[in-house]
Coordinates of C-alpha atoms in Angstrom, one line a residue:
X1 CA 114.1 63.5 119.8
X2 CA 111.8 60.7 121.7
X3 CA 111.5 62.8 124.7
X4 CA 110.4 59.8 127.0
X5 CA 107.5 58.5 124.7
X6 CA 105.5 54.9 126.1
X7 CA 103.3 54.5 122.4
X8 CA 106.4 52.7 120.6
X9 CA 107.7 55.4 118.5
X10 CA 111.2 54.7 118.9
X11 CA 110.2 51.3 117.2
X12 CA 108.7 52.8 114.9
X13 CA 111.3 55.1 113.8
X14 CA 113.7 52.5 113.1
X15 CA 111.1 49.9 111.2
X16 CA 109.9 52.9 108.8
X17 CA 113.0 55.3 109.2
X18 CA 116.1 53.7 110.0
X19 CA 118.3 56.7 108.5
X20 CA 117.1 59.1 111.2
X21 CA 119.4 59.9 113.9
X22 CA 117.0 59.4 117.1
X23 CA 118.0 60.4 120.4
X24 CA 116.5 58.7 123.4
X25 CA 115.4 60.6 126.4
X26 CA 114.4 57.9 129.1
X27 CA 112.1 59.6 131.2
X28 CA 109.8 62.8 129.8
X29 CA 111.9 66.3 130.5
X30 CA 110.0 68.8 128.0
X31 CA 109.8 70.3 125.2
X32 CA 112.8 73.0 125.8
X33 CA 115.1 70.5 127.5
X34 CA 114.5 68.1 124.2
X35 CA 115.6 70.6 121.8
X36 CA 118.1 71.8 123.8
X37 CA 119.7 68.5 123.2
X38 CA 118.6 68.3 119.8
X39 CA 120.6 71.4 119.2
X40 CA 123.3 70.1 121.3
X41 CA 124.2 66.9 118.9
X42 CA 123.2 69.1 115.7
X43 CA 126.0 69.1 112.8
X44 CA 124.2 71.7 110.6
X45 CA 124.6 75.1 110.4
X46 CA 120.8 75.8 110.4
X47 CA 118.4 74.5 113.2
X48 CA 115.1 74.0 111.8
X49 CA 112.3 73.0 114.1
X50 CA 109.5 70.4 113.8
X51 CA 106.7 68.8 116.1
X52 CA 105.2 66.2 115.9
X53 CA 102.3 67.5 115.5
X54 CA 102.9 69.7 112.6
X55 CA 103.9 69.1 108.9
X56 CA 106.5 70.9 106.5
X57 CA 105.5 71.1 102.8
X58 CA 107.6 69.6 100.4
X59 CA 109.7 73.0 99.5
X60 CA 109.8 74.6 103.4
X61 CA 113.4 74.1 103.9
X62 CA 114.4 75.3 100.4
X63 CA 113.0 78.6 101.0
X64 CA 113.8 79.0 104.7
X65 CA 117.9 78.1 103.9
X66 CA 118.0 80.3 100.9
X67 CA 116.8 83.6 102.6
X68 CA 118.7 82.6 105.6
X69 CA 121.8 82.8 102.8
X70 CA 120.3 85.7 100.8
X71 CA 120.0 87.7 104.3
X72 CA 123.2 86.8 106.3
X73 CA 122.9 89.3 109.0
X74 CA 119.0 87.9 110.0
X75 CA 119.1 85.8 113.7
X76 CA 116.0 83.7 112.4
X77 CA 113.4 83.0 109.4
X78 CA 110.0 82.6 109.9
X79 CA 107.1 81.8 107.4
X80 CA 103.3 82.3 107.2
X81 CA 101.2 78.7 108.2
X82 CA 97.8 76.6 107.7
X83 CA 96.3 76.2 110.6
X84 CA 94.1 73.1 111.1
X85 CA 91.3 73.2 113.8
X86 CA 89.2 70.0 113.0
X87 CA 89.7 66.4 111.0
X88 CA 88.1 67.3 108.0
X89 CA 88.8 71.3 107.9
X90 CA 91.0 72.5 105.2
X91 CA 93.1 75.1 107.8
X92 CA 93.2 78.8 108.5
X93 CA 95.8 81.0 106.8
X94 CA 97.7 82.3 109.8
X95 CA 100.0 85.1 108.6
X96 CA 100.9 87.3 111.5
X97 CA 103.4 90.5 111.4
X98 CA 105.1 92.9 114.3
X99 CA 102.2 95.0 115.4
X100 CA 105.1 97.9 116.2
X101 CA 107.9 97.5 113.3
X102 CA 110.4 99.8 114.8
X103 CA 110.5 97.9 118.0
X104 CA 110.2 94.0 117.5
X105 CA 110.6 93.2 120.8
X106 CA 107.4 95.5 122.0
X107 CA 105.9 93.7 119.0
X108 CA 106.6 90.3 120.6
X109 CA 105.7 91.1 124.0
X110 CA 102.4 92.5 123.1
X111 CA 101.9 89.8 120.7
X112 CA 104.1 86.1 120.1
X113 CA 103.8 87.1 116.0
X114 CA 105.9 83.4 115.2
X115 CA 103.3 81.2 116.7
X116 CA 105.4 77.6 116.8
X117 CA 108.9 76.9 116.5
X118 CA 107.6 74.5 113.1
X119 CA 107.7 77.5 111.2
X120 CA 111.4 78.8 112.3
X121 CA 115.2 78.2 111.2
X122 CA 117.8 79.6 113.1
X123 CA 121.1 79.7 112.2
X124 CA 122.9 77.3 114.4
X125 CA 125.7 80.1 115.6
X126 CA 122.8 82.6 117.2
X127 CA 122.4 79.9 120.4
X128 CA 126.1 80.5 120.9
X129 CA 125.6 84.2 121.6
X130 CA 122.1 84.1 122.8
X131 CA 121.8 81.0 124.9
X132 CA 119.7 77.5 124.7
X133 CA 115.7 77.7 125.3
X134 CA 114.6 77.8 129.1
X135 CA 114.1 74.2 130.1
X136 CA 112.5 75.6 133.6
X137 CA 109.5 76.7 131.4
X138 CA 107.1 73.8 130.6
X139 CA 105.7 75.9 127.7
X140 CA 106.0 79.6 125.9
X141 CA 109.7 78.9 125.9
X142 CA 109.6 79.4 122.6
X143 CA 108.0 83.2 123.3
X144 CA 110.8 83.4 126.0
X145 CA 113.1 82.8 122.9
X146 CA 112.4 85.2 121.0
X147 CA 112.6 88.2 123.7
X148 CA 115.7 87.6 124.1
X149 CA 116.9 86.6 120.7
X150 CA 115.1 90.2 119.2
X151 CA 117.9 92.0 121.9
X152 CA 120.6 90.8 119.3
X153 CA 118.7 91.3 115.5
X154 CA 116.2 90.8 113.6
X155 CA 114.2 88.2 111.9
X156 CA 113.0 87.8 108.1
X157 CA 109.8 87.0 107.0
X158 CA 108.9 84.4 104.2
X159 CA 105.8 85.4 102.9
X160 CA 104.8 82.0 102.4
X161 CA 102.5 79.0 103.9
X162 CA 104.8 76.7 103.9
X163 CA 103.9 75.0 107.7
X164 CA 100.8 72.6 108.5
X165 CA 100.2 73.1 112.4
X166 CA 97.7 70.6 113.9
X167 CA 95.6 72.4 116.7
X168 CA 93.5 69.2 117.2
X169 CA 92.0 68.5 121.0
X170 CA 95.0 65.2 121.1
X171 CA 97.2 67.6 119.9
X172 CA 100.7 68.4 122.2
X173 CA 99.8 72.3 122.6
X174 CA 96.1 71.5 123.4
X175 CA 95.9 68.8 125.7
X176 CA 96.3 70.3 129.3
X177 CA 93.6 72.9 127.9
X178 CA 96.1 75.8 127.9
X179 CA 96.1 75.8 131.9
X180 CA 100.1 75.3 131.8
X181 CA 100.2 77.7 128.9
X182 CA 98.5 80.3 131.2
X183 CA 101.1 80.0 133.8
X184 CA 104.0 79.6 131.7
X185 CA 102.9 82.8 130.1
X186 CA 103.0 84.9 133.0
X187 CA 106.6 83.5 134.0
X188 CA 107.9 84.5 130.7
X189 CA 106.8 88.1 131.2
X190 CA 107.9 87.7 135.1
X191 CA 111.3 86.7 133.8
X192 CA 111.3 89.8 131.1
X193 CA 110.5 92.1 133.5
X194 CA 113.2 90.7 136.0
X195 CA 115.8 92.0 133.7
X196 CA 117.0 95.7 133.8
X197 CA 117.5 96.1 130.1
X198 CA 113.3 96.0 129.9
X199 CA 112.3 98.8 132.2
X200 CA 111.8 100.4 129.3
X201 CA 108.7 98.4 129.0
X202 CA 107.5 98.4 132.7
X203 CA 104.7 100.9 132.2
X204 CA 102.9 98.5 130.0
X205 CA 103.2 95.3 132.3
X206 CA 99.2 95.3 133.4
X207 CA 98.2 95.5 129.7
X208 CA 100.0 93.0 128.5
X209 CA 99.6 90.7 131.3
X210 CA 95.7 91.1 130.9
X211 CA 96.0 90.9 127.1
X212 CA 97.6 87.4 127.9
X213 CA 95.3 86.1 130.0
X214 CA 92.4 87.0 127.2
X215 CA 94.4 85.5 124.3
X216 CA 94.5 82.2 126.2
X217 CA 90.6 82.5 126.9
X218 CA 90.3 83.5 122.8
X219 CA 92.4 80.5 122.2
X220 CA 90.3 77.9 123.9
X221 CA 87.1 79.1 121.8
X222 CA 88.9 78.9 118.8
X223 CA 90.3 75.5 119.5
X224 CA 87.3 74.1 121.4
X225 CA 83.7 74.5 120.4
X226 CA 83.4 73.7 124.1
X227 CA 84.8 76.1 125.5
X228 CA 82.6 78.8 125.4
X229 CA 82.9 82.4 126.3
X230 CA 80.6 81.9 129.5
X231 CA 82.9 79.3 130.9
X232 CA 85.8 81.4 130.9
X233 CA 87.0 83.8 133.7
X234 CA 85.7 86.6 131.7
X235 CA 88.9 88.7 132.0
X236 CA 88.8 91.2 129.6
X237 CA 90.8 94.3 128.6
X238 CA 88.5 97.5 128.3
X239 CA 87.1 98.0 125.4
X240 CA 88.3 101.3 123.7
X241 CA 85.9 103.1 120.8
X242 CA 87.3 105.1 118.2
X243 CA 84.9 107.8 116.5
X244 CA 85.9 108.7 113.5
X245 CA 84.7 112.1 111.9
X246 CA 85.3 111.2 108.6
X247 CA 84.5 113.9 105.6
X248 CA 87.8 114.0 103.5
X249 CA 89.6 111.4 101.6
X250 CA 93.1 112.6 102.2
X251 CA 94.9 111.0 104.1
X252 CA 91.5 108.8 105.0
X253 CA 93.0 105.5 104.1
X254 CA 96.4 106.0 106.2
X255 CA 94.1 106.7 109.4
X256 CA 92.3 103.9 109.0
X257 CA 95.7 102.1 108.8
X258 CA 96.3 103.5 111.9
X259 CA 93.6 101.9 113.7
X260 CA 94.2 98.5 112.2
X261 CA 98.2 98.9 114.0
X262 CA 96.9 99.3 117.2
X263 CA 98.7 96.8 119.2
X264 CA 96.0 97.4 121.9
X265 CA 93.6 94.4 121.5
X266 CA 89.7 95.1 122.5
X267 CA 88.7 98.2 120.3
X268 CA 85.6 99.2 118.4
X269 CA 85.8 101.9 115.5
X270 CA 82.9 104.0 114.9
X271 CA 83.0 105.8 111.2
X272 CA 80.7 108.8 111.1
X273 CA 80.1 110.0 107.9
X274 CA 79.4 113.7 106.9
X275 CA 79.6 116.8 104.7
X276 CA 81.1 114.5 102.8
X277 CA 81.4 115.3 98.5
X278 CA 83.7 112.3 98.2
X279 CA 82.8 108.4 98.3
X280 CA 84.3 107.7 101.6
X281 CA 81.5 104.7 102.2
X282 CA 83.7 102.3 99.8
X283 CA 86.6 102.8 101.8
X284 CA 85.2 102.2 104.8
X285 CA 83.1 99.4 103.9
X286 CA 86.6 97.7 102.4
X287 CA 88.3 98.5 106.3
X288 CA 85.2 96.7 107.8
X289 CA 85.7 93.6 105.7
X290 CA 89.1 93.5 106.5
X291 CA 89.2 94.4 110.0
X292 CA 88.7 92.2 113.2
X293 CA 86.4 93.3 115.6
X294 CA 83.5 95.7 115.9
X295 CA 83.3 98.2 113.1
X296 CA 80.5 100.3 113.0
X297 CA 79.9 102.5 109.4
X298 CA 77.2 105.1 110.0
X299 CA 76.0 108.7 109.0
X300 CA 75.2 112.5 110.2
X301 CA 72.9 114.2 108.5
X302 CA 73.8 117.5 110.6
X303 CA 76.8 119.6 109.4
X304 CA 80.3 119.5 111.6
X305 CA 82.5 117.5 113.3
X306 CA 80.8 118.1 116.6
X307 CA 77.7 116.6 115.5
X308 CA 79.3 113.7 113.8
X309 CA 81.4 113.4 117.5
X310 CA 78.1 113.2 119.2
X311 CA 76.1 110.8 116.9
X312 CA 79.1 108.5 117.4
X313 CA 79.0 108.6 120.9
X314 CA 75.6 107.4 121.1
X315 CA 76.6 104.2 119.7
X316 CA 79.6 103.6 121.6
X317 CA 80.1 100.9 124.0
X318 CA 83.1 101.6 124.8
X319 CA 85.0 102.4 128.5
X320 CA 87.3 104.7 127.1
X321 CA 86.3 107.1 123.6
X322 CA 89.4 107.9 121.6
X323 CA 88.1 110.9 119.0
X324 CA 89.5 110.7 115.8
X325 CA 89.5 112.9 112.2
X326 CA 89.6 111.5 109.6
X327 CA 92.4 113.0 108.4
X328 CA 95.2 112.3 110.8
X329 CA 97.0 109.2 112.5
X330 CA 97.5 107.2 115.5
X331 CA 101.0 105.4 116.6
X332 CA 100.8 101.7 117.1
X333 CA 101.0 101.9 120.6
X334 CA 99.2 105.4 121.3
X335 CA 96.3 103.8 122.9
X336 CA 97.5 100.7 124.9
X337 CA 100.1 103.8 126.5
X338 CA 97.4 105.6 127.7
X339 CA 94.6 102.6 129.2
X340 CA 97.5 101.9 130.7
X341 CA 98.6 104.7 132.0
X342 CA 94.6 105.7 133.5
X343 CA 93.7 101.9 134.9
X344 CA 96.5 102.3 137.0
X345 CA 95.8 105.6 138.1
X346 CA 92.3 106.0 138.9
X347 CA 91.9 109.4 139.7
X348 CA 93.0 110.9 136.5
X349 CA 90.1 111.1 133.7
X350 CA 91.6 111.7 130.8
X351 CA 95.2 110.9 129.5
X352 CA 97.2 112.9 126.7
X353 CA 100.5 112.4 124.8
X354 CA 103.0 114.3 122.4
X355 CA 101.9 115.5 118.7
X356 CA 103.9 115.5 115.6
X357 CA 103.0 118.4 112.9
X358 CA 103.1 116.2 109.3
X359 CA 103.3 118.5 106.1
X360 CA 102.3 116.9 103.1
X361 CA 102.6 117.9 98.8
X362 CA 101.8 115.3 96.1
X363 CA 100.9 112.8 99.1
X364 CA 104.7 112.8 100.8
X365 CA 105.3 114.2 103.7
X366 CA 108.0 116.9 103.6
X367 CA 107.9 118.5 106.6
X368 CA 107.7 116.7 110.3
X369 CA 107.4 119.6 113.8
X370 CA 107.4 117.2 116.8
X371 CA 105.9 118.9 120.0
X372 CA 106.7 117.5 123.0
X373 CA 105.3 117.8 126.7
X374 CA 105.1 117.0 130.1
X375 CA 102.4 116.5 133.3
X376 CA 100.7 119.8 134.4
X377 CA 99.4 120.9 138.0
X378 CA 97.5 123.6 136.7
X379 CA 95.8 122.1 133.6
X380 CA 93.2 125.1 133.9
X381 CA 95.7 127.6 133.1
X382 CA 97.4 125.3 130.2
X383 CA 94.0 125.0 128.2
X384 CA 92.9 128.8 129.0
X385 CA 96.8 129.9 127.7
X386 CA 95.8 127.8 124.5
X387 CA 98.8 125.2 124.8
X388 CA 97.4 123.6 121.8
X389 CA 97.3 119.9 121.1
X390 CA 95.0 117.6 118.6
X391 CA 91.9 116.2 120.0
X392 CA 93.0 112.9 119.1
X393 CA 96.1 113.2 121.7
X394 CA 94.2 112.3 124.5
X395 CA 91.7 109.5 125.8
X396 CA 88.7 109.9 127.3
X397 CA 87.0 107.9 130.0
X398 CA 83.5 107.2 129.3
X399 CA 81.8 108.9 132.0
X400 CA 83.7 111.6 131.3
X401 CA 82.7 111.8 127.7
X402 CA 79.2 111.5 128.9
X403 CA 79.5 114.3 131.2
X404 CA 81.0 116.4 129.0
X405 CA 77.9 116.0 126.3
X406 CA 75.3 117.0 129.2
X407 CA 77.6 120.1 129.4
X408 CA 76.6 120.4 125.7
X409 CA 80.6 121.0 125.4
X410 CA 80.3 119.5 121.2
X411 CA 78.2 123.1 121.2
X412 CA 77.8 123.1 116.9
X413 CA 76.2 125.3 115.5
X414 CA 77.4 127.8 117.8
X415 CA 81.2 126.4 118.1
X416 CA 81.8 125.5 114.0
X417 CA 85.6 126.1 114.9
X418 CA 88.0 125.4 117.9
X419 CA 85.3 122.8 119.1
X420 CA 88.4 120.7 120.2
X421 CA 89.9 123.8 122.1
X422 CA 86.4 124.6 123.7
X423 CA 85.6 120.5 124.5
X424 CA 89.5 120.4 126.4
X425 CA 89.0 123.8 128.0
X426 CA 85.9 123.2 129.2
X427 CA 86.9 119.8 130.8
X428 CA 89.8 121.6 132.4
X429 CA 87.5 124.3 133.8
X430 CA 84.7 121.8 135.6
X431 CA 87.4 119.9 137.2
X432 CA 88.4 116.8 135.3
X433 CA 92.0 115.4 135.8
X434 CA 94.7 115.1 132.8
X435 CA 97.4 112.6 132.8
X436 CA 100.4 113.0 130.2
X437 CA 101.9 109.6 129.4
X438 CA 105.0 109.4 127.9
X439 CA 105.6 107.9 124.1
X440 CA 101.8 107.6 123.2
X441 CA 102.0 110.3 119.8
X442 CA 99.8 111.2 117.5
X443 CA 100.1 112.5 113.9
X444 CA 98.5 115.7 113.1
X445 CA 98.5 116.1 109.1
X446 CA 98.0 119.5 106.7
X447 CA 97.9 118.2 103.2
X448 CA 96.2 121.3 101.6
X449 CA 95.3 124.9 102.2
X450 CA 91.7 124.4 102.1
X451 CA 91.5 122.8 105.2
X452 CA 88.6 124.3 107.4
X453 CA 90.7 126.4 110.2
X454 CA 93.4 127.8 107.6
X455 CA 90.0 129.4 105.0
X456 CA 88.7 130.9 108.0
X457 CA 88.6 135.0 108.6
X458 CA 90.0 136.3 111.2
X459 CA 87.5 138.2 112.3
X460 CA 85.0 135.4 112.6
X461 CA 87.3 133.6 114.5
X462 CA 87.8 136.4 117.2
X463 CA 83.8 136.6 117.7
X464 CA 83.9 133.0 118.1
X465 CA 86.4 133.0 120.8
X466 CA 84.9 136.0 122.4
X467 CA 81.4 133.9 122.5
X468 CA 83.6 130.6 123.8
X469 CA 85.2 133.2 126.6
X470 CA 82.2 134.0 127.8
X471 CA 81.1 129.9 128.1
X472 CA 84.4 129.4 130.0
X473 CA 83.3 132.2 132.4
X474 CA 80.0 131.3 133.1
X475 CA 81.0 127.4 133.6
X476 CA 84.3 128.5 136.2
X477 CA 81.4 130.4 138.2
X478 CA 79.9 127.4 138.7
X479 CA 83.6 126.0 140.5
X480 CA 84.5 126.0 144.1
X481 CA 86.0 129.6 145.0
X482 CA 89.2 128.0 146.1
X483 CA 89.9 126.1 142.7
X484 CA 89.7 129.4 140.2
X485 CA 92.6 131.5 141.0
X486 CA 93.0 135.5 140.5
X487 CA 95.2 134.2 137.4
X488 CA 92.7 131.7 135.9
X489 CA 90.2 134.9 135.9
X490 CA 92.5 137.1 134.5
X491 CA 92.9 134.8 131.4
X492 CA 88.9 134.5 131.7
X493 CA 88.3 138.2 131.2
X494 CA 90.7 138.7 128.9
X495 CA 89.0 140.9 126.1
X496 CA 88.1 139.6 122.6
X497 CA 87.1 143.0 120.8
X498 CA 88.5 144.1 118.2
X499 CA 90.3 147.9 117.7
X500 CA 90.1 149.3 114.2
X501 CA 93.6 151.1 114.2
X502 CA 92.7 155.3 112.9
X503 CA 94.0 155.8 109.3
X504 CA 98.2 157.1 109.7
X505 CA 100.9 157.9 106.8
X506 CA 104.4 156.7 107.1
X507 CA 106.9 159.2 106.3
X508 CA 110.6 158.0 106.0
X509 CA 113.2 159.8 107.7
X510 CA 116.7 158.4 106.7
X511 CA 117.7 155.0 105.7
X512 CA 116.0 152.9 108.8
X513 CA 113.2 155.2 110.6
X514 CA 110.0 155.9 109.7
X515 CA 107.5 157.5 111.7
X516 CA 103.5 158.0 111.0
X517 CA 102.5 161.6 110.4
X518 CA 100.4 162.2 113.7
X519 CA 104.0 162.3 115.7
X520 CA 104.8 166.0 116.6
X521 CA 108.4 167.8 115.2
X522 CA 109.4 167.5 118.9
X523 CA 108.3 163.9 119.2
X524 CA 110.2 163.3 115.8
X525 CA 112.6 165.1 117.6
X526 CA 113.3 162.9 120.8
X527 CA 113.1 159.8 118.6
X528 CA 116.1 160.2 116.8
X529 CA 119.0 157.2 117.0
X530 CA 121.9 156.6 116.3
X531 CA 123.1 154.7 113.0
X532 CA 123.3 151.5 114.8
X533 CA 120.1 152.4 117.4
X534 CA 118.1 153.1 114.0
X535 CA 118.7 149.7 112.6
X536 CA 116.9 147.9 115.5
X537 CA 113.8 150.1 115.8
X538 CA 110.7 149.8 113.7
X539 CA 107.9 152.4 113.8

C-alpha cells in the first residue's frame, strides 16, 4: 500500500520488486483507511500486517500461519518483538501479556498488550464478523481493533521474537511526538465507552484515562532522550505503596505474584521482614530484580506484624497504603477498583472489597468460601459487631494511615492479636468514612494449623478483647454525642469476663434427655416430653 507517498517509493517498488502487487493511493488517507483497502483486494486467508518501519525475521510467517492452523478457533496471533530505540542499539525484548487473563478486554483497555499490528495475523474471515479498522482515527486504530475484536474470542500467543519494530525519531509512530497519539487515544476509549455492552467497565474510566495520558508521557522518555520528565505535563496516577509483613514462606511467592499483576500502574512495594526463621531475603531480592518500579526490601527488628506495619510506613511515599501479609493474595484489578473508586469520591477515606477464604494441603487449594458485601451507613456498628474482613481488603488514604499511627492504633505489644480488628474498629470509631467497591477481592489463605490466630488460647484471646474494649470505649468518648448511639454503647460495654461454669453431673433419663444432678424431682418433673419433644431438647 503507497498511501500517497512523494519520496519515489512506488518507483522503487517496481525497479527492485516488480512481483509485488502495489496499490496506489493518490492523495495520503491513513493508516486505517490503507489497510482497510489492503484487506479489501487481499486473496489470502490470513492478513498479516507490516509497516514500513518494521521488519519480519526470516521464519515470522511460518510460525504465525501454523498456530493460526493448530488453534482454529483463535481471532488473531500475536508474537513477542525487538524493539529498536537508536542506530546502533541492539533492541529491547518487548514481551507483553494480559495484565487480567480472565477478562482480555479489561486487559486491553488497561493496557494495548499487542503493541503494532507488525506483530499480528488475522485470519481473513474475523473482519467479516467484526468489521474493517476505524479510518476516522488517525492512530490507536489498531487498539480500537482489538476492543472490539476481544468481544468475539480470543488471541494466541507466540512466545517468540520474531518482529523488528523501529522506534527511531523519523520513524511513522514517532514523528508528530505522540501529540496525535494522545488524542487518538482518548477517542478510542470515548468510543468504548459510547457503547452499552461496556458499562461494565464505566467505573474505571478516570484511571484508565489518566493511565493513558502517563504512558504517552513514559513513551516520549523512552523514545526521546529529549524529552525529559520535567517537560511533560506531569500527569500522574497516585502512587499506591504496598507493605508487606512478610515472616512465612508459604504462600510468599504467590503474593508477591500478586503484586507484579496489578494492572494498576504507579505502585511502590515495601517488604518488611521479621520473626522470620526462613530465608525470605532471596525471594525478595529475586522479585526486586524482576520487578519495575520502586521496591523497597527492609527489616524489623521488633516482634509482630504491627511493628513491621509501622516500620513500613515510615518509608512509604505513597498516597494511598495498601497493607499486605505475606501470606495471602491480591486480584489483578483489586487496587486500580478501589483508587478509583476514592478519587472520585472524596469524602470517603478508606475503600474495601469482597474476600475469598482459600484452604490449602500439599500447596493446592481445596477449599474456596467467598464472602460477599455491600456499602454500610453505620460502619461503627459493622466493625464493633466484628463483621470480619482481611486487612488487605481495604485501601487506605495516607493521611488517614498517618492519623491512625498518632492514635497508636498498630498498639503491639499490647494488641499481638486482632491488630487488624482493633486498626479497622478504631478507624470506624474516630469517624473515618468506608467505601465498598464492587469486584476489587482479595484472597485470604490457611495453609497450616500453626498459623498464629488458630494456636492461640482462648482465654488469652478474651483478655485481649476485653483490654481492646476498653480502647474502643475510651476513644468513642472522645466523639461528638450525636454520632455514638445508645446501640453503639451497648456493643461498647459489652462484658468480656469470663464465668467458670460450677462442677454438675449428667444423669440420663430415657433415650434423649439428660439432665444435671442439681435439677430438683419436681423440676425433673415439669421437664418431661414427649417422644418426639425429647428428640429436639438438649440439657
Amino acid at each position: 500500500m503507497d498511501d500517497g507517498s512523494t519520496d519515489g517509493t512506488a518507483d522503487w517498488i517496481h525497479t527492485h520488486y516488480p512481483q509485488v502487487k502495489l496499490l496506489q493511493i493518490p492523495t495520503n488517507t491513513g493508516a486505517a483507511a490503507a489497510r482497510n483497502l489492503g484487506i479489501k483486494n487481499a486473496l489470502g486467508q490470513f492478513i498479516a500486517f507490516l509497516d514500513s518501519d518494521d521488519q519480519w525475521l526470516p521464519d515470522y510467517l511460518q510460525h504465525q500461519i501454523d498456530t493460526l492452523k493448530q488453534t482454529p478457533t483463535a481471532v488473531l496471533s500475536y508474537c513477542n518483538y525487538i524493539a529498536i530505540t537508536s542506530v546502533d542499539h541492539k533492541g529491547d525484548r518487548m514481551s507483553l501479556s494480559p495484565s487480567h487473563p480472565d477478562d482480555l478486554i479489561l486487559s486491553m483497555l488497561w493496557r494495548c498488550f499487542i503493541h503494532t499490528l507488525s506483530q499480528v495475523v488475522v485470519p481473513k474471515s474475523v473482519f467479516q464478523t467484526v468489521g474493517l479498522l476505524n479510518e476516522q482515527l488517525k492512530g490507536c486504530h489498531d487498539w480500537e481493533f482489538y476492543l472490539r475484536l476481544f468481544a468475539h474470542g480470543t488471541p494466541v500467543h507466540i512466545p517468540k521474537y520474531l518482529v523488528r519494530k523501529r522506534w527511531l525519531p523519523d520513524s511513522i509512530v514517532t514523528q508528530s511526538n505522540c501529540t496525535a497519539w494522545l488524542a487518538n487515544g482518548l477517542q478510542v476509549l470515548e468510543e468504548f465507552y459510547r457503547r452499552p455492552a461496556n458499562a461494565r467497565y464505566s467505573h474505571l474510566r478516570p484511571t484508565i484515562e489518566t493511565h493513558f495520558r502517563t504512558t504517552v508521557e513514559e513513551f516520549k522518555s523512552y523514545i526521546f532522550p529529549a524529552f525529559q520528565p520535567n517537560q511533560s505535563q506531569g500527569i500522574t496516577a497516585p502512587l499506591v505503596s504496598i507493605i508487606i509483613s512478610s515472616n512465612n514462606a508459604s504462600r510468599f511467592a504467590a503474593c508477591l505474584h500478586s503484586c507484579q499483576q496489578q494492572i494498576y500502574p504507579n505502585l511502590e512495594i515495601i517488604i518488611v521482614e521479621h520473626d522470620s526463621t526462613e530465608n525470605l531475603s532471596e525471594i525478595s531480592r529475586q522479585f526486586a530484580s524482576t520487578t519495575k518500579g520502586r521496591v523497597i526490601l527492609t527489616q524489623c527488628q521488633q516482634p509482630g506484624a504491627s511493628a513491621a506495619y509501622n516500620h513500613g510506613l515510615a518509608l512509604a511515599t505513597g498516597d494511598y497504603i495498601q497493607w499486605l501479609s505475606g501470606s495471602d493474595e491480591l486480584t489483578p484489578q483489586k487496587i486500580a477498583l478501589q483508587v478509583a473508586a476514592l478519587e472520585q469520591n472524596r469524602h470517603f477515606d478508606i475503600a474495601y472489597g469482597d474476600w475469598q477464604w482459600c484452604f490449602y494441603q500439599n500447596e493446592q487449594c481445596q477449599l474456596r468460601i467467598a464472602f460477599a458485601f455491600q456499602q454500610n451507613d453505620d460502619e461503627r456498628m459493622q466493625r464493633l459487631m466484628h463483621n470480619w474482613q482481611p486487612l488487605h481488603a481495604f485501601l487506605i488514604r495516607r493521611s488517614t494511615a498517618v492519623r491512625l499511627q498518632e492514635l497508636q492504633v498498630w498498639n503491639y505489644p499490647q494488641t499481638q492479636l486482632d491488630a487488624d480488628r482493633e486498626y479497622l474498629t478504631l478507624a470506624a470509631i474516630v469517624g473515618f468514612r468506608f467505601l465498598h467497591v464492587q469486584h476489587s477481592t482479595v484472597l485470604y489463605n490457611h495453609f497450616s494449623s500453626s498459623q498464629m490466630k488458630l494456636s492461640d488460647s482462648y482465654v488469652g484471646r478474651v483478655e485481649r478483647l476485653k483490654q481492646m474494649f476498653l480502647r474502643f470505649q475510651y476513644h468513642a468518648t472522645m466523639q461528638p454525642l450525636s454520632e455514638i448511639t445508645e446501640q453503639h454503647w451497648f456493643l461498647l460495654k459489652q462484658s468480656w469476663d469470663l464465668w467458670k461454669l460450677a462442677p454438675v453431673t449428667l444423669q440420663q433419663h430415657g433415650e434423649d434427655a439428660f439432665f444435671s444432678s442439681a435439677l430438683s424431682k419436681r423440676a425433673r418433673n415439669a421437664a418431661q416430653l414427649s417422644p418426639s419433644q425429647n428428640s429436639q431438647r438438649l440439657i
